[in-house]
PDB file of C-alpha atoms and ligand atoms in Angstrom:
ATOM      1  CA  MET A  21     -10.534 -18.681   3.931  1.00  0.00           C
ATOM      2  CA  ASP A  22     -10.446 -15.146   4.744  1.00  0.00           C
ATOM      3  CA  ASN A  23     -11.251 -12.927   1.430  1.00  0.00           C
ATOM      4  CA  ILE A  24     -11.123  -9.226   1.590  1.00  0.00           C
ATOM      5  CA  ILE A  25     -13.022  -8.671  -2.027  1.00  0.00           C
ATOM      6  CA  GLU A  26     -15.770 -11.763  -3.521  1.00  0.00           C
ATOM      7  CA  VAL A  27     -16.881 -11.064  -6.464  1.00  0.00           C
ATOM      8  CA  LYS A  28     -19.988 -13.354  -7.651  1.00  0.00           C
ATOM      9  CA  ASN A  29     -21.364 -13.961 -11.247  1.00  0.00           C
ATOM     10  CA  VAL A  30     -20.136  -9.630 -12.275  1.00  0.00           C
ATOM     11  CA  THR A  31     -21.297  -8.782 -15.264  1.00  0.00           C
ATOM     12  CA  TYR A  32     -20.093  -5.676 -17.212  1.00  0.00           C
ATOM     13  CA  GLU A  33     -22.089  -4.508 -20.300  1.00  0.00           C
ATOM     14  CA  TYR A  34     -21.325  -0.649 -21.773  1.00  0.00           C
ATOM     15  CA  SER A  35     -24.067   0.452 -23.642  1.00  0.00           C
ATOM     16  CA  THR A  36     -23.650   2.589 -27.076  1.00  0.00           C
ATOM     17  CA  ASP A  37     -25.753   3.518 -29.797  1.00  0.00           C
ATOM     18  CA  GLN A  38     -25.711   0.620 -31.338  1.00  0.00           C
ATOM     19  CA  GLU A  39     -24.869  -2.108 -29.330  1.00  0.00           C
ATOM     20  CA  ILE A  40     -24.527  -4.000 -25.544  1.00  0.00           C
ATOM     21  CA  HIS A  41     -20.782  -4.542 -25.662  1.00  0.00           C
ATOM     22  CA  THR A  42     -19.951  -7.166 -22.636  1.00  0.00           C
ATOM     23  CA  ALA A  43     -17.069  -6.749 -21.265  1.00  0.00           C
ATOM     24  CA  VAL A  44     -17.070  -8.842 -18.275  1.00  0.00           C
ATOM     25  CA  ASN A  45     -18.595 -11.722 -18.565  1.00  0.00           C
ATOM     26  CA  ASP A  46     -19.826 -13.445 -15.263  1.00  0.00           C
ATOM     27  CA  VAL A  47     -16.946 -13.674 -13.182  1.00  0.00           C
ATOM     28  CA  SER A  48     -16.320 -15.285 -10.002  1.00  0.00           C
ATOM     29  CA  PHE A  49     -13.736 -15.121  -7.676  1.00  0.00           C
ATOM     30  CA  GLY A  50     -12.138 -14.228  -4.169  1.00  0.00           C
ATOM     31  CA  ILE A  51      -9.446 -12.092  -3.105  1.00  0.00           C
ATOM     32  CA  GLU A  52      -7.648 -13.484   0.322  1.00  0.00           C
ATOM     33  CA  ARG A  53      -6.844 -10.853   2.838  1.00  0.00           C
ATOM     34  CA  GLY A  54      -2.885 -10.434   2.860  1.00  0.00           C
ATOM     35  CA  SER A  55      -2.151 -11.794  -0.865  1.00  0.00           C
ATOM     36  CA  PHE A  56      -0.383 -10.469  -3.626  1.00  0.00           C
ATOM     37  CA  THR A  57      -2.666 -11.823  -6.871  1.00  0.00           C
ATOM     38  CA  VAL A  58      -1.301 -10.571  -9.960  1.00  0.00           C
ATOM     39  CA  ILE A  59      -4.457 -10.244 -13.133  1.00  0.00           C
ATOM     40  CA  LEU A  60      -2.791 -10.736 -16.580  1.00  0.00           C
ATOM     41  CA  GLY A  61      -4.334 -10.028 -20.251  1.00  0.00           C
ATOM     42  CA  HIS A  62      -4.233  -8.143 -23.130  1.00  0.00           C
ATOM     43  CA  ASN A  63      -5.640  -5.100 -24.441  1.00  0.00           C
ATOM     44  CA  GLY A  64      -9.227  -5.656 -24.487  1.00  0.00           C
ATOM     45  CA  SER A  65      -9.663  -8.441 -22.433  1.00  0.00           C
ATOM     46  CA  GLY A  66     -12.076  -6.402 -20.031  1.00  0.00           C
ATOM     47  CA  LYS A  67      -8.952  -6.070 -17.381  1.00  0.00           C
ATOM     48  CA  SER A  68      -9.842  -2.113 -16.216  1.00  0.00           C
ATOM     49  CA  THR A  69     -13.774  -2.618 -16.190  1.00  0.00           C
ATOM     50  CA  LEU A  70     -12.713  -5.511 -13.696  1.00  0.00           C
ATOM     51  CA  ALA A  71     -11.136  -3.051 -11.549  1.00  0.00           C
ATOM     52  CA  LYS A  72     -13.433  -0.348 -11.200  1.00  0.00           C
ATOM     53  CA  MET A  73     -15.853  -2.384 -10.128  1.00  0.00           C
ATOM     54  CA  LEU A  74     -13.367  -3.778  -7.232  1.00  0.00           C
ATOM     55  CA  ASN A  75     -13.867  -1.147  -5.557  1.00  0.00           C
ATOM     56  CA  GLY A  76     -16.786   0.580  -6.407  1.00  0.00           C
ATOM     57  CA  LEU A  77     -15.677   3.140  -8.859  1.00  0.00           C
ATOM     58  CA  TYR A  78     -17.938   0.951 -11.588  1.00  0.00           C
ATOM     59  CA  LYS A  79     -21.504  -1.153  -9.832  1.00  0.00           C
ATOM     60  CA  PRO A  80     -21.537  -4.440 -11.742  1.00  0.00           C
ATOM     61  CA  THR A  81     -24.277  -4.658 -14.508  1.00  0.00           C
ATOM     62  CA  GLY A  82     -25.246  -8.657 -13.223  1.00  0.00           C
ATOM     63  CA  GLY A  83     -23.721  -9.590 -10.106  1.00  0.00           C
ATOM     64  CA  ASP A  84     -22.320  -8.179  -6.665  1.00  0.00           C
ATOM     65  CA  VAL A  85     -18.753  -7.018  -5.711  1.00  0.00           C
ATOM     66  CA  PHE A  86     -18.445  -7.705  -1.502  1.00  0.00           C
ATOM     67  CA  VAL A  87     -15.468  -5.421  -0.144  1.00  0.00           C
ATOM     68  CA  ASP A  88     -15.152  -6.902   3.644  1.00  0.00           C
ATOM     69  CA  GLY A  89     -19.013  -8.251   3.355  1.00  0.00           C
ATOM     70  CA  ILE A  90     -20.101  -4.702   2.080  1.00  0.00           C
ATOM     71  CA  ASN A  91     -21.829  -4.738  -1.488  1.00  0.00           C
ATOM     72  CA  THR A  92     -20.211  -2.051  -3.202  1.00  0.00           C
ATOM     73  CA  LYS A  93     -24.501  -1.507  -4.616  1.00  0.00           C
ATOM     74  CA  ASP A  94     -24.630  -0.171  -0.960  1.00  0.00           C
ATOM     75  CA  GLU A  95     -24.379   3.718  -1.766  1.00  0.00           C
ATOM     76  CA  LYS A  96     -24.341   4.462   1.756  1.00  0.00           C
ATOM     77  CA  GLU A  97     -21.008   2.905   2.175  1.00  0.00           C
ATOM     78  CA  GLU A  98     -19.209   3.976  -0.932  1.00  0.00           C
ATOM     79  CA  ILE A  99     -16.899   5.758   1.458  1.00  0.00           C
ATOM     80  CA  GLU A 100     -16.108   3.012   3.381  1.00  0.00           C
ATOM     81  CA  VAL A 101     -15.440   0.516   0.095  1.00  0.00           C
ATOM     82  CA  LYS A 102     -13.017   3.555  -1.190  1.00  0.00           C
ATOM     83  CA  ARG A 103     -11.427   4.200   2.052  1.00  0.00           C
ATOM     84  CA  LYS A 104     -10.411   0.384   2.310  1.00  0.00           C
ATOM     85  CA  VAL A 105      -9.704  -0.488  -1.426  1.00  0.00           C
ATOM     86  CA  GLY A 106      -7.483   1.824  -3.220  1.00  0.00           C
ATOM     87  CA  MET A 107      -6.672   2.472  -6.918  1.00  0.00           C
ATOM     88  CA  VAL A 108      -3.754   3.430  -8.498  1.00  0.00           C
ATOM     89  CA  PHE A 109      -3.859   3.645 -12.757  1.00  0.00           C
ATOM     90  CA  GLN A 110      -1.732   3.715 -15.593  1.00  0.00           C
ATOM     91  CA  ASN A 111      -0.432   7.361 -15.688  1.00  0.00           C
ATOM     92  CA  PRO A 112       1.207   9.076 -12.926  1.00  0.00           C
ATOM     93  CA  ASP A 113       1.334  12.483 -13.742  1.00  0.00           C
ATOM     94  CA  ASN A 114      -2.747  12.137 -13.754  1.00  0.00           C
ATOM     95  CA  GLN A 115      -2.523  11.139 -10.723  1.00  0.00           C
ATOM     96  CA  LEU A 116      -0.234  13.888  -8.919  1.00  0.00           C
ATOM     97  CA  VAL A 117      -2.260  16.685  -7.803  1.00  0.00           C
ATOM     98  CA  ALA A 118       0.306  19.327  -5.535  1.00  0.00           C
ATOM     99  CA  SER A 119       3.310  20.638  -6.883  1.00  0.00           C
ATOM    100  CA  ILE A 120       5.851  19.219  -3.872  1.00  0.00           C
ATOM    101  CA  VAL A 121       5.455  15.200  -3.006  1.00  0.00           C
ATOM    102  CA  GLU A 122       4.587  15.378   0.570  1.00  0.00           C
ATOM    103  CA  GLU A 123       1.699  18.049  -0.472  1.00  0.00           C
ATOM    104  CA  ASP A 124       0.520  15.249  -2.984  1.00  0.00           C
ATOM    105  CA  VAL A 125       0.641  12.580  -0.423  1.00  0.00           C
ATOM    106  CA  ALA A 126      -0.901  14.618   2.088  1.00  0.00           C
ATOM    107  CA  PHE A 127      -3.534  15.394  -0.309  1.00  0.00           C
ATOM    108  CA  GLY A 128      -6.050  12.036   0.678  1.00  0.00           C
ATOM    109  CA  PRO A 129      -5.421  12.325   4.222  1.00  0.00           C
ATOM    110  CA  GLU A 130      -6.402  15.486   4.259  1.00  0.00           C
ATOM    111  CA  ASN A 131      -9.172  14.938   2.788  1.00  0.00           C
ATOM    112  CA  LEU A 132     -10.697  12.179   5.459  1.00  0.00           C
ATOM    113  CA  GLY A 133     -10.593  14.874   8.048  1.00  0.00           C
ATOM    114  CA  LEU A 134      -7.290  14.083   9.940  1.00  0.00           C
ATOM    115  CA  GLN A 135      -4.995  15.991  12.394  1.00  0.00           C
ATOM    116  CA  PRO A 136      -2.548  17.861  11.170  1.00  0.00           C
ATOM    117  CA  GLU A 137       0.206  15.743  13.560  1.00  0.00           C
ATOM    118  CA  VAL A 138      -1.814  12.253  12.583  1.00  0.00           C
ATOM    119  CA  ILE A 139      -1.322  13.590   8.124  1.00  0.00           C
ATOM    120  CA  ARG A 140       2.309  14.479   9.265  1.00  0.00           C
ATOM    121  CA  LYS A 141       3.051  11.022  10.549  1.00  0.00           C
ATOM    122  CA  ARG A 142       1.091   9.044   7.673  1.00  0.00           C
ATOM    123  CA  VAL A 143       2.853  11.065   4.826  1.00  0.00           C
ATOM    124  CA  ASP A 144       6.802  10.458   6.481  1.00  0.00           C
ATOM    125  CA  ASP A 145       5.962   6.457   7.070  1.00  0.00           C
ATOM    126  CA  ALA A 146       4.344   6.286   2.884  1.00  0.00           C
ATOM    127  CA  LEU A 147       7.199   8.077   1.780  1.00  0.00           C
ATOM    128  CA  LYS A 148       9.294   5.823   3.600  1.00  0.00           C
ATOM    129  CA  SER A 149       7.634   2.160   2.645  1.00  0.00           C
ATOM    130  CA  VAL A 150       8.119   3.366  -0.837  1.00  0.00           C
ATOM    131  CA  GLY A 151      11.798   4.586  -0.255  1.00  0.00           C
ATOM    132  CA  MET A 152      11.177   8.002  -1.313  1.00  0.00           C
ATOM    133  CA  TYR A 153      11.018  10.207   1.801  1.00  0.00           C
ATOM    134  CA  GLU A 154      14.168  11.646   0.547  1.00  0.00           C
ATOM    135  CA  PHE A 155      12.255  13.264  -2.039  1.00  0.00           C
ATOM    136  CA  ARG A 156       9.638  14.477  -0.186  1.00  0.00           C
ATOM    137  CA  GLU A 157      10.520  18.319  -0.788  1.00  0.00           C
ATOM    138  CA  SER A 158      10.664  17.686  -4.398  1.00  0.00           C
ATOM    139  CA  THR A 159       8.459  18.748  -7.712  1.00  0.00           C
ATOM    140  CA  PRO A 160       7.259  15.954  -9.121  1.00  0.00           C
ATOM    141  CA  HIS A 161       7.225  16.752 -12.612  1.00  0.00           C
ATOM    142  CA  HIS A 162      10.996  16.272 -12.064  1.00  0.00           C
ATOM    143  CA  LEU A 163      11.016  12.939 -11.076  1.00  0.00           C
ATOM    144  CA  SER A 164      11.518   9.846 -13.134  1.00  0.00           C
ATOM    145  CA  GLY A 165       8.507   7.778 -14.310  1.00  0.00           C
ATOM    146  CA  GLY A 166       9.331   5.463 -11.404  1.00  0.00           C
ATOM    147  CA  GLN A 167       9.337   7.500  -8.885  1.00  0.00           C
ATOM    148  CA  LYS A 168       5.574   9.903  -9.650  1.00  0.00           C
ATOM    149  CA  GLN A 169       4.487   6.241  -9.564  1.00  0.00           C
ATOM    150  CA  ARG A 170       5.883   5.530  -6.000  1.00  0.00           C
ATOM    151  CA  ILE A 171       4.550   8.986  -5.113  1.00  0.00           C
ATOM    152  CA  ALA A 172       1.061   8.269  -6.895  1.00  0.00           C
ATOM    153  CA  ILE A 173       0.909   4.977  -4.618  1.00  0.00           C
ATOM    154  CA  ALA A 174       2.313   7.207  -1.464  1.00  0.00           C
ATOM    155  CA  GLY A 175      -0.839   8.697  -1.627  1.00  0.00           C
ATOM    156  CA  ILE A 176      -2.880   6.086  -1.736  1.00  0.00           C
ATOM    157  CA  ILE A 177      -0.955   4.731   1.064  1.00  0.00           C
ATOM    158  CA  ALA A 178      -0.910   7.667   3.030  1.00  0.00           C
ATOM    159  CA  MET A 179      -4.841   6.845   3.248  1.00  0.00           C
ATOM    160  CA  GLU A 180      -4.259   3.320   4.905  1.00  0.00           C
ATOM    161  CA  PRO A 181      -5.624   0.970   2.540  1.00  0.00           C
ATOM    162  CA  GLU A 182      -6.640  -2.444   3.222  1.00  0.00           C
ATOM    163  CA  CYS A 183      -6.548  -3.764  -0.638  1.00  0.00           C
ATOM    164  CA  LEU A 184      -4.479  -1.983  -3.557  1.00  0.00           C
ATOM    165  CA  ILE A 185      -5.777  -2.150  -6.791  1.00  0.00           C
ATOM    166  CA  LEU A 186      -3.069  -1.467  -9.853  1.00  0.00           C
ATOM    167  CA  ASP A 187      -3.917  -1.084 -13.203  1.00  0.00           C
ATOM    168  CA  GLU A 188      -1.234  -1.260 -15.500  1.00  0.00           C
ATOM    169  CA  PRO A 189       0.816   0.869 -13.282  1.00  0.00           C
ATOM    170  CA  THR A 190       4.227  -0.170 -15.017  1.00  0.00           C
ATOM    171  CA  ALA A 191       2.971   0.675 -18.594  1.00  0.00           C
ATOM    172  CA  MET A 192       4.132   3.856 -19.012  1.00  0.00           C
ATOM    173  CA  LEU A 193       7.504   3.423 -17.774  1.00  0.00           C
ATOM    174  CA  ASP A 194      10.890   1.645 -18.843  1.00  0.00           C
ATOM    175  CA  PRO A 195      12.136  -1.583 -17.251  1.00  0.00           C
ATOM    176  CA  VAL A 196      14.335   0.316 -14.280  1.00  0.00           C
ATOM    177  CA  GLY A 197      10.823   1.983 -13.343  1.00  0.00           C
ATOM    178  CA  ARG A 198       8.842  -1.419 -13.350  1.00  0.00           C
ATOM    179  CA  ARG A 199      10.868  -2.832 -11.535  1.00  0.00           C
ATOM    180  CA  GLU A 200      10.876  -0.675  -8.766  1.00  0.00           C
ATOM    181  CA  ILE A 201       7.216  -0.255  -8.816  1.00  0.00           C
ATOM    182  CA  VAL A 202       6.944  -4.302  -9.043  1.00  0.00           C
ATOM    183  CA  ASP A 203       9.429  -4.216  -5.652  1.00  0.00           C
ATOM    184  CA  THR A 204       7.568  -1.856  -3.900  1.00  0.00           C
ATOM    185  CA  LEU A 205       4.649  -3.506  -3.971  1.00  0.00           C
ATOM    186  CA  HIS A 206       5.854  -6.318  -2.909  1.00  0.00           C
ATOM    187  CA  ARG A 207       7.034  -4.751   0.182  1.00  0.00           C
ATOM    188  CA  LEU A 208       4.574  -3.172   1.070  1.00  0.00           C
ATOM    189  CA  ASN A 209       2.551  -6.647   1.231  1.00  0.00           C
ATOM    190  CA  LYS A 210       4.916  -8.126   2.915  1.00  0.00           C
ATOM    191  CA  GLU A 211       5.891  -6.131   5.338  1.00  0.00           C
ATOM    192  CA  LYS A 212       2.207  -3.971   5.670  1.00  0.00           C
ATOM    193  CA  GLY A 213       0.107  -6.926   5.073  1.00  0.00           C
ATOM    194  CA  ILE A 214      -1.489  -4.914   2.208  1.00  0.00           C
ATOM    195  CA  THR A 215      -3.563  -6.741  -0.504  1.00  0.00           C
ATOM    196  CA  VAL A 216      -2.297  -6.641  -3.677  1.00  0.00           C
ATOM    197  CA  VAL A 217      -3.980  -6.777  -6.999  1.00  0.00           C
ATOM    198  CA  LEU A 218      -1.567  -6.078  -9.771  1.00  0.00           C
ATOM    199  CA  ILE A 219      -3.173  -5.462 -13.117  1.00  0.00           C
ATOM    200  CA  THR A 220      -0.701  -5.916 -15.946  1.00  0.00           C
ATOM    201  CA  HIS A 221       0.091  -7.753 -19.646  1.00  0.00           C
ATOM    202  CA  TYR A 222       3.662  -7.988 -18.756  1.00  0.00           C
ATOM    203  CA  MET A 223       4.299 -11.824 -17.421  1.00  0.00           C
ATOM    204  CA  GLU A 224       7.569 -11.304 -15.605  1.00  0.00           C
ATOM    205  CA  GLU A 225       5.916  -9.277 -13.179  1.00  0.00           C
ATOM    206  CA  ALA A 226       3.485 -12.084 -12.267  1.00  0.00           C
ATOM    207  CA  GLU A 227       6.604 -14.371 -10.601  1.00  0.00           C
ATOM    208  CA  LYS A 228       6.724 -13.134  -7.797  1.00  0.00           C
ATOM    209  CA  ALA A 229       3.115 -13.202  -7.109  1.00  0.00           C
ATOM    210  CA  ASP A 230       0.841 -15.502  -4.889  1.00  0.00           C
ATOM    211  CA  ARG A 231      -1.545 -16.092  -7.913  1.00  0.00           C
ATOM    212  CA  VAL A 232      -1.907 -15.220 -11.719  1.00  0.00           C
ATOM    213  CA  MET A 233      -5.541 -15.004 -13.148  1.00  0.00           C
ATOM    214  CA  VAL A 234      -5.132 -14.529 -16.667  1.00  0.00           C
ATOM    215  CA  MET A 235      -8.654 -12.347 -18.295  1.00  0.00           C
ATOM    216  CA  ASN A 236      -9.478 -12.935 -21.764  1.00  0.00           C
ATOM    217  CA  ASP A 237     -12.379 -11.800 -23.633  1.00  0.00           C
ATOM    218  CA  GLY A 238     -14.577 -10.980 -20.536  1.00  0.00           C
ATOM    219  CA  VAL A 239     -13.509 -14.349 -18.791  1.00  0.00           C
ATOM    220  CA  ILE A 240     -10.854 -15.773 -16.399  1.00  0.00           C
ATOM    221  CA  ILE A 241      -9.252 -18.250 -18.449  1.00  0.00           C
ATOM    222  CA  ASP A 242      -6.746 -19.069 -15.618  1.00  0.00           C
ATOM    223  CA  ASP A 243      -6.632 -19.195 -12.253  1.00  0.00           C
ATOM    224  CA  ASN A 244      -3.639 -20.892 -10.239  1.00  0.00           C
ATOM    225  CA  THR A 245       0.242 -20.063  -8.588  1.00  0.00           C
ATOM    226  CA  PRO A 246       2.395 -18.150 -11.268  1.00  0.00           C
ATOM    227  CA  LYS A 247       4.555 -21.394 -12.065  1.00  0.00           C
ATOM    228  CA  GLU A 248       1.674 -23.547 -12.758  1.00  0.00           C
ATOM    229  CA  ILE A 249       0.339 -20.920 -15.385  1.00  0.00           C
ATOM    230  CA  PHE A 250       3.619 -20.110 -17.331  1.00  0.00           C
ATOM    231  CA  LYS A 251       3.549 -24.062 -17.695  1.00  0.00           C
ATOM    232  CA  ASN A 252       0.816 -23.509 -20.536  1.00  0.00           C
ATOM    233  CA  VAL A 253       3.260 -21.538 -22.790  1.00  0.00           C
ATOM    234  CA  GLU A 254       0.621 -22.668 -25.868  1.00  0.00           C
ATOM    235  CA  GLN A 255      -1.968 -21.259 -24.365  1.00  0.00           C
ATOM    236  CA  LEU A 256      -0.775 -18.152 -23.024  1.00  0.00           C
ATOM    237  CA  LYS A 257       0.525 -17.435 -26.639  1.00  0.00           C
ATOM    238  CA  ALA A 258      -2.671 -17.932 -27.839  1.00  0.00           C
ATOM    239  CA  VAL A 259      -4.511 -15.290 -25.972  1.00  0.00           C
ATOM    240  CA  GLY A 260      -1.832 -12.661 -27.064  1.00  0.00           C
ATOM    241  CA  LEU A 261       0.651 -13.206 -23.877  1.00  0.00           C
ATOM    242  CA  SER A 262       4.186 -13.554 -23.950  1.00  0.00           C
ATOM    243  CA  VAL A 263       5.788 -15.743 -21.968  1.00  0.00           C
ATOM    244  CA  PRO A 264       8.843 -14.668 -19.495  1.00  0.00           C
ATOM    245  CA  GLN A 265      12.581 -15.429 -21.790  1.00  0.00           C
ATOM    246  CA  THR A 266      13.391 -17.719 -19.274  1.00  0.00           C
ATOM    247  CA  THR A 267      10.448 -19.778 -19.600  1.00  0.00           C
ATOM    248  CA  GLU A 268      11.051 -19.274 -23.239  1.00  0.00           C
ATOM    249  CA  LEU A 269      14.419 -20.702 -23.180  1.00  0.00           C
ATOM    250  CA  LEU A 270      14.006 -23.122 -20.632  1.00  0.00           C
ATOM    251  CA  TYR A 271      11.179 -24.850 -23.520  1.00  0.00           C
ATOM    252  CA  ALA A 272      13.611 -24.512 -26.050  1.00  0.00           C
ATOM    253  CA  LEU A 273      16.246 -26.236 -24.665  1.00  0.00           C
ATOM    254  CA  LYS A 274      13.623 -29.228 -23.497  1.00  0.00           C
ATOM    255  CA  GLN A 275      12.713 -29.023 -27.027  1.00  0.00           C
ATOM    256  CA  ASN A 276      15.512 -29.775 -28.207  1.00  0.00           C
ATOM    257  CA  GLY A 277      16.918 -32.809 -25.757  1.00  0.00           C
ATOM    258  CA  PHE A 278      17.601 -31.693 -23.220  1.00  0.00           C
ATOM    259  CA  ASN A 279      16.856 -32.773 -19.548  1.00  0.00           C
ATOM    260  CA  ILE A 280      15.906 -29.804 -17.885  1.00  0.00           C
ATOM    261  CA  ASN A 281      13.310 -28.431 -15.534  1.00  0.00           C
ATOM    262  CA  THR A 282      10.981 -26.175 -16.837  1.00  0.00           C
ATOM    263  CA  ASP A 283       9.034 -25.580 -13.385  1.00  0.00           C
ATOM    264  CA  VAL A 284      11.305 -22.397 -12.873  1.00  0.00           C
ATOM    265  CA  LEU A 285      11.158 -18.636 -13.144  1.00  0.00           C
ATOM    266  CA  SER A 286      13.562 -16.415 -11.985  1.00  0.00           C
ATOM    267  CA  ILE A 287      17.169 -15.906 -13.756  1.00  0.00           C
ATOM    268  CA  GLU A 288      18.975 -17.205 -10.453  1.00  0.00           C
ATOM    269  CA  GLU A 289      16.307 -20.468 -10.995  1.00  0.00           C
ATOM    270  CA  THR A 290      17.165 -20.910 -15.086  1.00  0.00           C
ATOM    271  CA  ALA A 291      20.573 -20.841 -14.410  1.00  0.00           C
ATOM    272  CA  VAL A 292      20.877 -23.415 -11.729  1.00  0.00           C
ATOM    273  CA  ALA A 293      18.779 -25.565 -14.037  1.00  0.00           C
ATOM    274  CA  ILE A 294      20.921 -24.709 -17.321  1.00  0.00           C
ATOM    275  CA  ALA A 295      23.966 -26.056 -14.901  1.00  0.00           C
ATOM    276  CA  LYS A 296      22.408 -29.216 -13.798  1.00  0.00           C
ATOM    277  CA  SER A 297      21.234 -30.426 -17.456  1.00  0.00           C
ATOM    278  CA  LEU A 298      24.812 -30.019 -18.363  1.00  0.00           C
ATOM    279  CA  GLU A 299      26.690 -31.676 -15.424  1.00  0.00           C
ATOM    280  CA  GLU A 300      24.268 -35.046 -16.325  1.00  0.00           C
ATOM    281  CA  LYS A 301      25.192 -34.478 -20.127  1.00  0.00           C
TER     282      LYS A 301
HETATM  283  P1  LIG B  10      -8.478  -3.839 -20.831  1.00  0.00           P
HETATM  284  O1  LIG B  10      -8.242  -3.033 -19.569  1.00  0.00           O
HETATM  285  O2  LIG B  10      -8.205  -5.318 -20.225  1.00  0.00           O
HETATM  286  O3  LIG B  10      -7.790  -3.489 -22.306  1.00  0.00           O
HETATM  287  P2  LIG B  10     -11.051  -3.003 -20.804  1.00  0.00           P
HETATM  288  O4  LIG B  10     -12.073  -3.544 -19.376  1.00  0.00           O
HETATM  289  O5  LIG B  10     -10.452  -1.316 -21.169  1.00  0.00           O
HETATM  290  O6  LIG B  10     -10.351  -3.868 -21.064  1.00  0.00           O
HETATM  291  O7  LIG B  10     -11.932  -3.139 -21.862  1.00  0.00           O
HETATM  292  C1  LIG B  10     -12.794  -4.273 -22.062  1.00  0.00           C
HETATM  293  C2  LIG B  10     -13.549  -4.151 -23.656  1.00  0.00           C
HETATM  294  O8  LIG B  10     -14.689  -3.190 -23.165  1.00  0.00           O
HETATM  295  C3  LIG B  10     -13.003  -3.873 -24.558  1.00  0.00           C
HETATM  296  O9  LIG B  10     -13.706  -3.976 -25.899  1.00  0.00           O
HETATM  297  C4  LIG B  10     -13.066  -2.117 -24.668  1.00  0.00           C
HETATM  298  O10 LIG B  10     -13.383  -2.199 -25.823  1.00  0.00           O
HETATM  299  C5  LIG B  10     -14.747  -2.084 -24.309  1.00  0.00           C
HETATM  300  N1  LIG B  10     -14.966  -0.437 -23.711  1.00  0.00           N
HETATM  301  C6  LIG B  10     -13.924  -0.353 -22.573  1.00  0.00           C
HETATM  302  N2  LIG B  10     -14.406   0.724 -22.195  1.00  0.00           N
HETATM  303  C7  LIG B  10     -15.427   1.298 -22.776  1.00  0.00           C
HETATM  304  C8  LIG B  10     -16.838   2.156 -23.150  1.00  0.00           C
HETATM  305  N3  LIG B  10     -16.389   3.292 -22.029  1.00  0.00           N
HETATM  306  N4  LIG B  10     -17.527   2.434 -23.771  1.00  0.00           N
HETATM  307  C9  LIG B  10     -17.719   0.788 -24.377  1.00  0.00           C
HETATM  308  N5  LIG B  10     -17.198  -0.137 -24.460  1.00  0.00           N
HETATM  309  C10 LIG B  10     -15.966   0.325 -23.715  1.00  0.00           C
HETATM  310 MG1  LIG B  11      -6.670  -1.732 -19.165  1.00  0.00          MG
END
């Protein structure tokens, strides 16, 4: 398998005056190049700590993280690692630096020391790829939360990373903004081949992922396709996650004696499953 990221027996301990707290505990996995992975977990499960280790922002206190074969502890390669793996955070307001959209997106490429015409092209391409080109001359703070977060993503895309890590990028957005972001990420994954690691506590955002990892108390407790993950309704509830409403509905119907396919996720698939089950009655 061709993995862009390799996480090998990684532990992260926070030391405070009183105690040592293990936020990530001996975790190992690979992220396949070109894949779309969702990491699910409730608050405090260690998601952000893990995320920050995936592009070298934090160095593991135990074990190693490799990005394209480079150990993130290798200080000479720090810039190279950050260039390959871009990070998007929760609050778009904290990530926007300029007062005009296109200047904001240009900020990263300018720091890479690229030629002005190369920067121009990258900024335009990045804005088009997140569907925000027509807003290039707008002021970011006049935009919606979802639009601002798409600008923040464009700013990272303009650096042409191979992999994008997003740490709860939708947490501060309304449902429309959340949908915009998830759709944008799937488009970037399909059309540009960018590897995506989306960290979230919203289960619905995992529906179309290739792979879902469930994190709890510093460890990965499940790692599978979305459909397999959502079969474990009880386990997900036990770690403080709520399953998608479609899954909840199908399980309730099944428990009430319907012969129904619970192996589906989208609203469309759910409608078909219910219609089929009614036909059989
Ligand atoms: P998540 O992103 O899933 O909410 P975090 O990675 O932020 O989880 O936190 C994991 C655990 O580490 C939590 O118990 C949290 O309280 C603890 N933690 C996070 N940051 C620090 C810190 N700077 N110092 C001490 N403990 C921390
Ligand atoms: Mg977090």
